[in-house]
Amino acid sequence: MKLTVIGGGGVRSMFLAKSIAQKAAELHITELVFMDNDGEKLRIYGGLAAHVSRMLNPELKFRLTTDAVDAVKDADYIITTIRVGGDHMRVREERIALANGVLGQETTGAAGLSFAMRSVPALAEYCELIRQYAKPTVKVFNFTNPAGVVSQTLRDMGYDFTYGICDAPSGMLHQFADLYGVSADRIVGECYGLNHLSFFRSIKIDGKEIMPELISRDDAYRETDMRFFGKDLLEHMGCVLNEYLYYFYYREQAVSNILHAPQTRGEVIEDINRQMTAELSKMDIENDFESCLKCFEKWYGRREDAYMANETGIHRNKAWTFDVFAPDAGGYAGVALRFIDIVESGKAGSMILCAPNQGAIPGLRDNDIVEITCDIAPDSCTPHKVTDGDERALELIRRVKAYERLASKAIREKSRTAAIDCLTLHPLVNSYSLAVKLVDSYIALNAGYSDGWK
């Protein structure tokens, strides 16, 4: 079986390689290809990933390539994780939003529309190659942000072999398992909503409901990503929230914190990635892995410590290391591998995935892409029906889904009008006059990546 990663020159490539190499024999993955159109980043980060793969599974055929056709030819599964325009475009589009007093965050905020203007055309080109050259049964797992808008738009364009994946819900469940001192396979969460806008309606260990107890535990607000919320909010809502809902429930606080911080999240990442890449570029990737790993740990640890710190004022302050041989915690590769495991084994299983709604969440269309717990089988993906959804949550989900639908229309038709409508409806913009300013700025910013808007 052949698995391909498009965007294999990303800084998190080692994580992907570790996840896949550890599971390859069990899942019958015999060939792993990392592709990137940036040859130097592929040499550095893809090279580190190749070393990890060889350490864990020397039998796995691992290749690096800049040739997209070679990468997707006869592929059974493909993961896409690309950043069109690089880190600096993120910085610019987030600053445009902040200059107008609006949250810029690249997935949840207004800048997500701008990012999607670049992401979708590039991914559509890859999807056409995939249609032509990959296996007819190919499945594509998209991790490219903003995953909600991108996944919706790709499906609206007819690429029904694509699924959106995100490690935020599964990551939280792993944190809760650690909090309770149990293995991750003993904890199950029922999740519903949209990407970066999802709500847990149940969390169980060995079939026993723990969510009310979890919300009441003070240490959960120190040891897990519940740290971004006050206990009063979770008690008020009666459920556990996706960490990105911080931007909705503490909107003015988030914007103020970012404006008063010395750097935005995008600027922090741009600075760290630039310095890390520059340092690694002078090192021997092939023959001095240990020194390269120490360099990577130093810089990536700073990135992890700064996660949502400028927005919330909360630092993780936990030493970060990358242990090649430790059991894999999953991450977003783990989401894709869970799907592959279920399909290839022929056994039924459930997981949290971005997939068509099919009537699961009331008030949404069947073809709306939602993030929800699904039953996976070799030939189907069936979301769990939400019969007990919180109306407060459902109202927010419906509003943001309206934004995503219009964003999809705007990108597919290059329609300025639809783009203005989508940002006018976005709860974190909620203004026609601001939407006009933002849309015109983003169309200008993306000229050359996505032109011909009307």
CSV table of C-alpha atoms in Angstrom, one decimal:
chain,number,residue,atom,x,y,z
A,1,MET,CA,0.0,0.0,0.0
A,2,LYS,CA,1.3,3.5,-0.9
A,3,LEU,CA,0.7,6.5,1.4
A,4,THR,CA,1.7,10.0,0.2
A,5,VAL,CA,2.1,13.2,2.1
A,6,ILE,CA,1.8,16.4,0.1
A,7,GLY,CA,3.6,19.1,2.1
A,8,GLY,CA,6.3,16.7,3.3
A,9,GLY,CA,8.7,19.6,3.8
A,10,GLY,CA,6.8,21.1,6.7
A,11,VAL,CA,8.3,21.5,10.1
A,12,ARG,CA,6.1,18.7,11.5
A,13,SER,CA,7.2,16.1,9.0
A,14,MET,CA,9.1,14.1,11.6
A,15,PHE,CA,5.8,13.7,13.6
A,16,LEU,CA,4.1,12.3,10.5
A,17,ALA,CA,7.0,10.0,9.7
A,18,LYS,CA,7.0,8.6,13.3
A,19,SER,CA,3.2,8.0,13.4
A,20,ILE,CA,3.2,6.3,10.0
A,21,ALA,CA,6.4,4.2,10.4
A,22,GLN,CA,5.2,2.8,13.8
A,23,LYS,CA,2.0,1.7,12.2
A,24,ALA,CA,3.1,0.8,8.7
A,25,ALA,CA,3.6,-3.0,9.2
A,26,GLU,CA,0.3,-3.3,11.0
A,27,LEU,CA,-1.6,-1.3,8.3
A,28,HIS,CA,0.3,-3.0,5.4
A,29,ILE,CA,1.8,0.4,4.3
A,30,THR,CA,4.8,-0.6,2.2
A,31,GLU,CA,5.7,2.7,0.5
A,32,LEU,CA,5.7,6.2,2.0
A,33,VAL,CA,6.3,9.3,-0.2
A,34,PHE,CA,6.9,12.8,1.1
A,35,MET,CA,6.4,15.4,-1.6
A,36,ASP,CA,7.0,19.2,-1.4
A,37,ASN,CA,7.5,21.9,-4.1
A,38,ASP,CA,10.2,23.5,-1.8
A,39,GLY,CA,13.2,21.4,-2.4
A,40,GLU,CA,15.3,22.9,0.4
A,41,LYS,CA,12.6,22.5,3.1
A,42,LEU,CA,12.1,18.9,1.8
A,43,ARG,CA,15.8,18.3,2.1
A,44,ILE,CA,15.8,19.5,5.7
A,45,TYR,CA,12.5,18.5,7.2
A,46,GLY,CA,11.8,15.6,4.8
A,47,GLY,CA,15.3,14.4,5.4
A,48,LEU,CA,14.8,14.4,9.2
A,49,ALA,CA,11.5,12.5,8.6
A,50,ALA,CA,13.3,10.0,6.4
A,51,HIS,CA,15.8,9.3,9.2
A,52,VAL,CA,13.0,8.8,11.7
A,53,SER,CA,11.3,6.4,9.3
A,54,ARG,CA,14.5,4.3,8.9
A,55,MET,CA,15.1,4.2,12.6
A,56,LEU,CA,11.6,2.9,13.3
A,57,ASN,CA,10.9,0.7,10.2
A,58,PRO,CA,13.9,0.1,7.9
A,59,GLU,CA,11.7,-2.2,5.8
A,60,LEU,CA,9.4,0.7,4.8
A,61,LYS,CA,10.2,2.2,1.4
A,62,PHE,CA,10.5,5.9,2.1
A,63,ARG,CA,11.1,8.4,-0.7
A,64,LEU,CA,11.3,12.2,-1.0
A,65,THR,CA,10.2,13.9,-4.3
A,66,THR,CA,9.3,17.3,-5.7
A,67,ASP,CA,7.3,15.7,-8.5
A,68,ALA,CA,3.6,15.7,-7.7
A,69,VAL,CA,2.7,13.1,-10.4
A,70,ASP,CA,5.3,10.7,-9.0
A,71,ALA,CA,4.0,11.3,-5.5
A,72,VAL,CA,0.3,10.6,-6.2
A,73,LYS,CA,0.7,7.9,-8.9
A,74,ASP,CA,-1.0,4.7,-7.7
A,75,ALA,CA,-1.4,6.1,-4.1
A,76,ASP,CA,-4.0,4.4,-1.9
A,77,TYR,CA,-4.1,7.3,0.7
A,78,ILE,CA,-2.9,10.9,0.6
A,79,ILE,CA,-2.4,13.4,3.4
A,80,THR,CA,-2.3,17.1,2.3
A,81,THR,CA,-0.7,19.7,4.6
A,82,ILE,CA,0.4,22.7,2.6
A,83,ARG,CA,0.9,26.4,3.3
A,84,VAL,CA,0.6,28.4,0.1
A,85,GLY,CA,2.5,31.7,0.4
A,86,GLY,CA,4.5,30.6,3.4
A,87,ASP,CA,4.4,32.0,6.9
A,88,HIS,CA,4.7,35.6,5.9
A,89,MET,CA,1.3,35.6,4.1
A,90,ARG,CA,-0.3,34.5,7.4
A,91,VAL,CA,1.4,37.4,9.2
A,92,ARG,CA,0.1,39.9,6.6
A,93,GLU,CA,-3.5,38.6,6.5
A,94,GLU,CA,-3.8,38.4,10.3
A,95,ARG,CA,-2.4,41.9,10.6
A,96,ILE,CA,-5.0,43.2,8.1
A,97,ALA,CA,-7.8,41.9,10.3
A,98,LEU,CA,-6.3,43.3,13.5
A,99,ALA,CA,-5.8,46.7,11.9
A,100,ASN,CA,-9.6,46.7,11.6
A,101,GLY,CA,-10.2,45.6,15.2
A,102,VAL,CA,-11.1,42.1,14.1
A,103,LEU,CA,-9.6,38.7,15.2
A,104,GLY,CA,-7.3,37.6,12.4
A,105,GLN,CA,-6.6,34.0,13.5
A,106,GLU,CA,-6.0,31.9,10.4
A,107,THR,CA,-8.7,29.3,10.9
A,108,THR,CA,-11.3,30.8,13.2
A,109,GLY,CA,-10.8,34.5,12.4
A,110,ALA,CA,-11.3,36.6,9.3
A,111,ALA,CA,-7.9,35.7,7.9
A,112,GLY,CA,-9.1,32.2,7.3
A,113,LEU,CA,-11.0,33.4,4.2
A,114,SER,CA,-7.8,34.9,2.8
A,115,PHE,CA,-5.8,31.7,3.6
A,116,ALA,CA,-8.5,29.6,1.9
A,117,MET,CA,-8.3,31.8,-1.2
A,118,ARG,CA,-4.8,30.4,-1.7
A,119,SER,CA,-5.2,26.9,-0.2
A,120,VAL,CA,-8.2,25.8,-2.3
A,121,PRO,CA,-6.9,26.5,-5.8
A,122,ALA,CA,-3.6,24.7,-5.0
A,123,LEU,CA,-5.4,21.7,-3.5
A,124,ALA,CA,-7.8,21.5,-6.4
A,125,GLU,CA,-4.8,21.2,-8.8
A,126,TYR,CA,-3.5,18.3,-6.6
A,127,CYS,CA,-7.0,16.7,-6.5
A,128,GLU,CA,-7.1,16.7,-10.3
A,129,LEU,CA,-3.8,14.9,-10.4
A,130,ILE,CA,-5.0,12.5,-7.8
A,131,ARG,CA,-8.1,11.8,-9.9
A,132,GLN,CA,-5.9,11.1,-12.9
A,133,TYR,CA,-3.0,9.2,-11.4
A,134,ALA,CA,-3.9,7.7,-7.9
A,135,LYS,CA,-5.9,4.5,-7.3
A,136,PRO,CA,-9.6,4.8,-8.1
A,137,THR,CA,-10.4,4.1,-4.4
A,138,VAL,CA,-8.0,6.8,-3.1
A,139,LYS,CA,-8.9,8.7,0.0
A,140,VAL,CA,-7.4,12.2,0.7
A,141,PHE,CA,-7.1,13.5,4.3
A,142,ASN,CA,-6.8,17.3,4.3
A,143,PHE,CA,-5.1,19.0,7.2
A,144,THR,CA,-4.5,22.2,5.2
A,145,ASN,CA,-6.0,25.2,7.0
A,146,PRO,CA,-8.6,26.6,7.3
A,147,ALA,CA,-9.7,22.9,7.3
A,148,GLY,CA,-13.4,23.7,7.7
A,149,VAL,CA,-13.7,26.1,4.7
A,150,VAL,CA,-11.2,24.1,2.6
A,151,SER,CA,-13.0,20.7,3.3
A,152,GLN,CA,-16.4,22.3,2.4
A,153,THR,CA,-15.1,23.9,-0.8
A,154,LEU,CA,-13.3,20.8,-2.0
A,155,ARG,CA,-16.4,18.7,-1.5
A,156,ASP,CA,-18.5,21.4,-3.2
A,157,MET,CA,-16.1,21.1,-6.2
A,158,GLY,CA,-16.9,17.4,-6.5
A,159,TYR,CA,-13.8,16.0,-4.8
A,160,ASP,CA,-15.8,13.5,-2.7
A,161,PHE,CA,-12.7,11.4,-1.9
A,162,THR,CA,-11.6,14.1,0.5
A,163,TYR,CA,-12.0,14.3,4.3
A,164,GLY,CA,-10.9,16.9,6.7
A,165,ILE,CA,-8.8,15.9,9.7
A,166,CYS,CA,-7.8,17.8,12.8
A,167,ASP,CA,-6.0,16.6,15.9
A,168,ALA,CA,-7.6,19.1,18.3
A,169,PRO,CA,-10.5,16.8,19.5
A,170,SER,CA,-8.4,13.6,19.6
A,171,GLY,CA,-5.6,15.6,21.3
A,172,MET,CA,-7.9,16.7,24.1
A,173,LEU,CA,-9.1,13.1,24.6
A,174,HIS,CA,-5.4,12.0,24.9
A,175,GLN,CA,-4.9,14.7,27.5
A,176,PHE,CA,-7.9,13.5,29.5
A,177,ALA,CA,-6.6,10.0,29.3
A,178,ASP,CA,-3.3,11.1,30.8
A,179,LEU,CA,-5.2,13.1,33.5
A,180,TYR,CA,-7.0,10.0,34.6
A,181,GLY,CA,-4.0,7.7,34.1
A,182,VAL,CA,-5.6,5.4,31.6
A,183,SER,CA,-4.7,4.4,28.1
A,184,ALA,CA,-6.1,6.5,25.2
A,185,ASP,CA,-8.1,3.5,23.8
A,186,ARG,CA,-10.2,3.5,27.0
A,187,ILE,CA,-11.6,7.0,26.5
A,188,VAL,CA,-14.3,7.8,24.0
A,189,GLY,CA,-15.8,11.2,23.1
A,190,GLU,CA,-19.0,12.2,21.4
A,191,CYS,CA,-18.2,15.4,19.5
A,192,TYR,CA,-20.3,17.6,17.2
A,193,GLY,CA,-19.9,20.9,15.4
A,194,LEU,CA,-17.5,22.2,12.9
A,195,ASN,CA,-13.7,22.2,12.6
A,196,HIS,CA,-12.3,24.3,15.4
A,197,LEU,CA,-15.9,24.9,16.6
A,198,SER,CA,-16.9,21.6,18.2
A,199,PHE,CA,-18.5,20.6,21.4
A,200,PHE,CA,-18.2,17.4,23.4
A,201,ARG,CA,-21.6,16.1,24.5
A,202,SER,CA,-20.2,13.0,26.2
A,203,ILE,CA,-16.8,11.8,27.4
A,204,LYS,CA,-16.6,8.2,28.8
A,205,ILE,CA,-13.9,6.0,30.2
A,206,ASP,CA,-14.7,2.3,30.0
A,207,GLY,CA,-18.4,3.3,29.2
A,208,LYS,CA,-18.7,5.5,32.3
A,209,GLU,CA,-19.6,9.2,31.8
A,210,ILE,CA,-16.9,11.5,33.2
A,211,MET,CA,-17.7,14.9,31.7
A,212,PRO,CA,-19.4,16.5,34.7
A,213,GLU,CA,-16.6,15.3,36.9
A,214,LEU,CA,-14.0,16.5,34.4
A,215,ILE,CA,-15.5,20.0,34.3
A,216,SER,CA,-15.4,20.1,38.1
A,217,ARG,CA,-11.7,19.1,38.4
A,218,ASP,CA,-9.4,22.0,39.1
A,219,ASP,CA,-6.4,20.1,37.8
A,220,ALA,CA,-8.0,19.7,34.4
A,221,TYR,CA,-7.7,23.5,33.9
A,222,ARG,CA,-3.9,23.2,34.6
A,223,GLU,CA,-3.0,20.0,32.9
A,224,THR,CA,-5.2,20.0,29.7
A,225,ASP,CA,-6.3,22.5,27.1
A,226,MET,CA,-9.3,23.2,29.2
A,227,ARG,CA,-6.8,25.8,30.6
A,228,PHE,CA,-8.0,28.3,28.0
A,229,PHE,CA,-11.5,28.5,29.6
A,230,GLY,CA,-12.7,29.6,33.0
A,231,LYS,CA,-14.5,26.9,35.0
A,232,ASP,CA,-17.5,29.1,35.2
A,233,LEU,CA,-17.9,29.0,31.4
A,234,LEU,CA,-17.7,25.2,31.1
A,235,GLU,CA,-20.1,24.8,34.1
A,236,HIS,CA,-22.4,27.3,32.4
A,237,MET,CA,-22.3,25.4,29.1
A,238,GLY,CA,-22.3,22.0,30.7
A,239,CYS,CA,-19.8,20.6,28.2
A,240,VAL,CA,-16.2,20.5,27.2
A,241,LEU,CA,-15.3,22.9,24.4
A,242,ASN,CA,-12.8,22.7,21.5
A,243,GLU,CA,-9.9,25.0,22.5
A,244,TYR,CA,-10.5,27.3,19.5
A,245,LEU,CA,-13.9,28.3,20.9
A,246,TYR,CA,-11.9,30.5,23.2
A,247,TYR,CA,-11.9,33.1,20.3
A,248,PHE,CA,-15.7,33.1,20.4
A,249,TYR,CA,-16.4,33.1,24.1
A,250,TYR,CA,-13.7,35.5,25.0
A,251,ARG,CA,-13.6,37.5,21.7
A,252,GLU,CA,-12.8,41.0,23.0
A,253,GLN,CA,-10.2,39.6,25.4
A,254,ALA,CA,-8.5,37.7,22.7
A,255,VAL,CA,-8.3,40.7,20.4
A,256,SER,CA,-7.0,42.9,23.2
A,257,ASN,CA,-4.4,40.4,24.2
A,258,ILE,CA,-3.1,40.0,20.7
A,259,LEU,CA,-3.0,43.8,20.1
A,260,HIS,CA,-1.0,44.3,23.3
A,261,ALA,CA,1.4,41.4,22.7
A,262,PRO,CA,4.8,42.1,21.1
A,263,GLN,CA,4.0,39.6,18.3
A,264,THR,CA,1.0,37.8,16.8
A,265,ARG,CA,0.9,34.0,16.7
A,266,GLY,CA,1.8,34.1,13.0
A,267,GLU,CA,4.8,36.3,13.7
A,268,VAL,CA,6.0,34.0,16.5
A,269,ILE,CA,5.8,31.0,14.1
A,270,GLU,CA,7.4,32.9,11.2
A,271,ASP,CA,10.3,34.0,13.4
A,272,ILE,CA,10.9,30.5,15.0
A,273,ASN,CA,10.6,28.7,11.6
A,274,ARG,CA,13.0,31.1,9.9
A,275,GLN,CA,15.7,30.7,12.6
A,276,MET,CA,15.2,27.0,12.9
A,277,THR,CA,15.4,26.5,9.1
A,278,ALA,CA,18.5,28.7,8.9
A,279,GLU,CA,20.3,26.8,11.6
A,280,LEU,CA,19.3,23.4,10.3
A,281,SER,CA,20.3,24.4,6.7
A,282,LYS,CA,24.0,24.5,7.8
A,283,MET,CA,23.9,21.1,9.5
A,284,ASP,CA,24.4,17.6,8.2
A,285,ILE,CA,20.9,16.3,8.0
A,286,GLU,CA,21.9,12.9,6.7
A,287,ASN,CA,24.8,12.1,9.0
A,288,ASP,CA,24.3,14.1,12.2
A,289,PHE,CA,20.7,13.4,13.2
A,290,GLU,CA,21.3,13.8,17.0
A,291,SER,CA,22.6,17.4,16.6
A,292,CYS,CA,19.8,18.2,14.2
A,293,LEU,CA,17.2,16.8,16.6
A,294,LYS,CA,18.6,18.9,19.5
A,295,CYS,CA,18.3,22.0,17.3
A,296,PHE,CA,14.7,21.1,16.3
A,297,GLU,CA,13.7,20.4,19.9
A,298,LYS,CA,15.1,23.8,21.0
A,299,TRP,CA,13.1,25.8,18.4
A,300,TYR,CA,10.0,23.7,18.3
A,301,GLY,CA,9.8,23.7,22.1
A,302,ARG,CA,9.6,27.5,22.0
A,303,ARG,CA,6.8,27.2,19.5
A,304,GLU,CA,4.8,24.8,21.7
A,305,ASP,CA,5.3,27.0,24.7
A,306,ALA,CA,3.9,29.9,22.8
A,307,TYR,CA,0.8,28.0,21.6
A,308,MET,CA,-2.2,30.4,22.1
A,309,ALA,CA,-0.1,32.3,24.7
A,310,ASN,CA,-0.4,35.8,23.1
A,311,GLU,CA,-4.1,35.3,22.7
A,312,THR,CA,-4.8,34.0,26.2
A,313,GLY,CA,-1.8,35.1,28.3
A,314,ILE,CA,-1.3,31.5,29.3
A,315,HIS,CA,2.0,29.7,28.7
A,316,ARG,CA,2.4,25.9,28.8
A,317,ASN,CA,5.9,26.1,30.3
A,318,LYS,CA,6.4,22.4,29.9
A,319,ALA,CA,9.7,21.0,28.6
A,320,TRP,CA,9.2,19.7,25.1
A,321,THR,CA,11.2,16.8,23.6
A,322,PHE,CA,10.8,14.5,20.6
A,323,ASP,CA,11.3,10.8,21.5
A,324,VAL,CA,11.5,8.8,18.3
A,325,PHE,CA,10.9,5.5,20.0
A,326,ALA,CA,8.2,6.5,22.5
A,327,PRO,CA,4.7,5.2,21.7
A,328,ASP,CA,3.0,7.5,19.2
A,329,ALA,CA,0.4,9.9,20.6
A,330,GLY,CA,-1.3,10.2,17.2
A,331,GLY,CA,-1.6,13.8,16.2
A,332,TYR,CA,-3.3,14.5,12.9
A,333,ALA,CA,-1.5,11.5,11.3
A,334,GLY,CA,-3.1,9.4,13.9
A,335,VAL,CA,-6.5,10.5,12.7
A,336,ALA,CA,-5.8,9.5,9.2
A,337,LEU,CA,-4.2,6.2,10.3
A,338,ARG,CA,-7.3,5.4,12.5
A,339,PHE,CA,-9.4,5.7,9.3
A,340,ILE,CA,-7.0,3.6,7.3
A,341,ASP,CA,-6.9,0.9,10.1
A,342,ILE,CA,-10.7,0.6,10.1
A,343,VAL,CA,-11.1,0.5,6.3
A,344,GLU,CA,-8.3,-1.9,5.6
A,345,SER,CA,-9.1,-4.3,8.5
A,346,GLY,CA,-12.8,-4.5,7.4
A,347,LYS,CA,-13.9,-4.0,11.0
A,348,ALA,CA,-16.3,-1.3,12.2
A,349,GLY,CA,-15.0,1.6,14.3
A,350,SER,CA,-15.7,5.2,15.3
A,351,MET,CA,-13.6,8.4,15.2
A,352,ILE,CA,-14.0,12.1,15.0
A,353,LEU,CA,-13.8,13.3,11.4
A,354,CYS,CA,-14.8,16.2,9.1
A,355,ALA,CA,-17.4,14.7,6.8
A,356,PRO,CA,-20.8,15.4,5.3
A,357,ASN,CA,-23.6,16.0,7.8
A,358,GLN,CA,-26.1,13.6,6.3
A,359,GLY,CA,-28.8,14.8,8.7
A,360,ALA,CA,-26.8,14.3,11.8
A,361,ILE,CA,-26.8,17.9,13.2
A,362,PRO,CA,-30.2,19.5,13.0
A,363,GLY,CA,-30.6,22.7,11.1
A,364,LEU,CA,-27.7,21.9,8.7
A,365,ARG,CA,-27.8,20.6,5.1
A,366,ASP,CA,-26.9,17.0,4.3
A,367,ASN,CA,-23.8,18.1,2.3
A,368,ASP,CA,-22.5,20.5,5.0
A,369,ILE,CA,-19.1,19.4,6.2
A,370,VAL,CA,-19.2,19.0,10.0
A,371,GLU,CA,-16.7,17.8,12.6
A,372,ILE,CA,-18.4,14.9,14.3
A,373,THR,CA,-18.0,11.4,15.7
A,374,CYS,CA,-18.6,9.0,12.8
A,375,ASP,CA,-19.0,5.3,12.4
A,376,ILE,CA,-16.5,4.2,9.8
A,377,ALA,CA,-16.8,1.1,7.6
A,378,PRO,CA,-14.9,0.1,4.5
A,379,ASP,CA,-17.6,1.6,2.3
A,380,SER,CA,-19.2,4.2,4.4
A,381,CYS,CA,-18.8,7.1,6.9
A,382,THR,CA,-21.9,7.7,9.0
A,383,PRO,CA,-22.0,10.6,11.5
A,384,HIS,CA,-23.7,10.0,14.8
A,385,LYS,CA,-27.1,11.8,15.0
A,386,VAL,CA,-27.2,14.7,17.5
A,387,THR,CA,-30.6,14.4,19.3
A,388,ASP,CA,-29.5,16.2,22.4
A,389,GLY,CA,-27.5,19.2,21.1
A,390,ASP,CA,-27.4,22.4,23.1
A,391,GLU,CA,-29.4,25.1,21.3
A,392,ARG,CA,-26.8,27.7,22.2
A,393,ALA,CA,-24.1,25.5,20.6
A,394,LEU,CA,-26.3,24.7,17.6
A,395,GLU,CA,-27.1,28.4,16.9
A,396,LEU,CA,-23.3,29.2,16.8
A,397,ILE,CA,-22.7,26.2,14.6
A,398,ARG,CA,-25.4,27.2,12.1
A,399,ARG,CA,-24.1,30.7,11.9
A,400,VAL,CA,-20.5,29.7,11.2
A,401,LYS,CA,-21.7,27.1,8.8
A,402,ALA,CA,-23.5,29.8,6.8
A,403,TYR,CA,-20.1,31.7,6.7
A,404,GLU,CA,-18.4,28.5,5.4
A,405,ARG,CA,-21.0,27.9,2.7
A,406,LEU,CA,-20.7,31.4,1.4
A,407,ALA,CA,-16.9,31.3,1.7
A,408,SER,CA,-17.0,28.2,-0.5
A,409,LYS,CA,-19.2,29.9,-3.0
A,410,ALA,CA,-16.9,33.0,-3.0
A,411,ILE,CA,-13.8,30.9,-3.7
A,412,ARG,CA,-15.4,28.7,-6.3
A,413,GLU,CA,-16.9,31.6,-8.2
A,414,LYS,CA,-14.3,34.2,-7.3
A,415,SER,CA,-17.2,36.3,-6.2
A,416,ARG,CA,-16.5,39.5,-4.2
A,417,THR,CA,-20.2,39.7,-3.3
A,418,ALA,CA,-20.3,36.3,-1.7
A,419,ALA,CA,-17.0,37.0,0.1
A,420,ILE,CA,-18.5,40.2,1.6
A,421,ASP,CA,-21.7,38.2,2.6
A,422,CYS,CA,-19.7,35.5,4.3
A,423,LEU,CA,-17.6,37.9,6.4
A,424,THR,CA,-20.7,40.0,7.2
A,425,LEU,CA,-22.3,36.8,8.7
A,426,HIS,CA,-19.1,35.7,10.5
A,427,PRO,CA,-19.8,36.1,14.2
A,428,LEU,CA,-16.3,37.6,14.8
A,429,VAL,CA,-16.8,40.2,12.1
A,430,ASN,CA,-20.5,40.8,12.0
A,431,SER,CA,-20.4,44.0,10.0
A,432,TYR,CA,-21.0,44.8,6.4
A,433,SER,CA,-18.6,47.8,6.4
A,434,LEU,CA,-15.8,45.9,7.9
A,435,ALA,CA,-16.5,42.9,5.6
A,436,VAL,CA,-16.0,45.2,2.5
A,437,LYS,CA,-12.7,46.5,3.8
A,438,LEU,CA,-11.4,43.1,4.6
A,439,VAL,CA,-12.5,41.4,1.4
A,440,ASP,CA,-11.0,44.1,-0.8
A,441,SER,CA,-7.7,43.9,1.2
A,442,TYR,CA,-7.6,40.1,0.9
A,443,ILE,CA,-8.4,40.1,-2.8
A,444,ALA,CA,-5.5,42.6,-3.3
A,445,LEU,CA,-3.2,40.6,-1.0
A,446,ASN,CA,-3.8,37.3,-2.9
A,447,ALA,CA,-3.4,38.7,-6.4
A,448,GLY,CA,-1.2,36.3,-8.2
A,449,TYR,CA,-2.4,33.4,-6.1
A,450,SER,CA,-6.1,33.8,-6.8
A,451,ASP,CA,-6.9,36.4,-9.4
A,452,GLY,CA,-9.9,37.1,-11.5
A,453,TRP,CA,-12.3,38.1,-8.6
A,454,LYS,CA,-15.4,40.0,-9.7
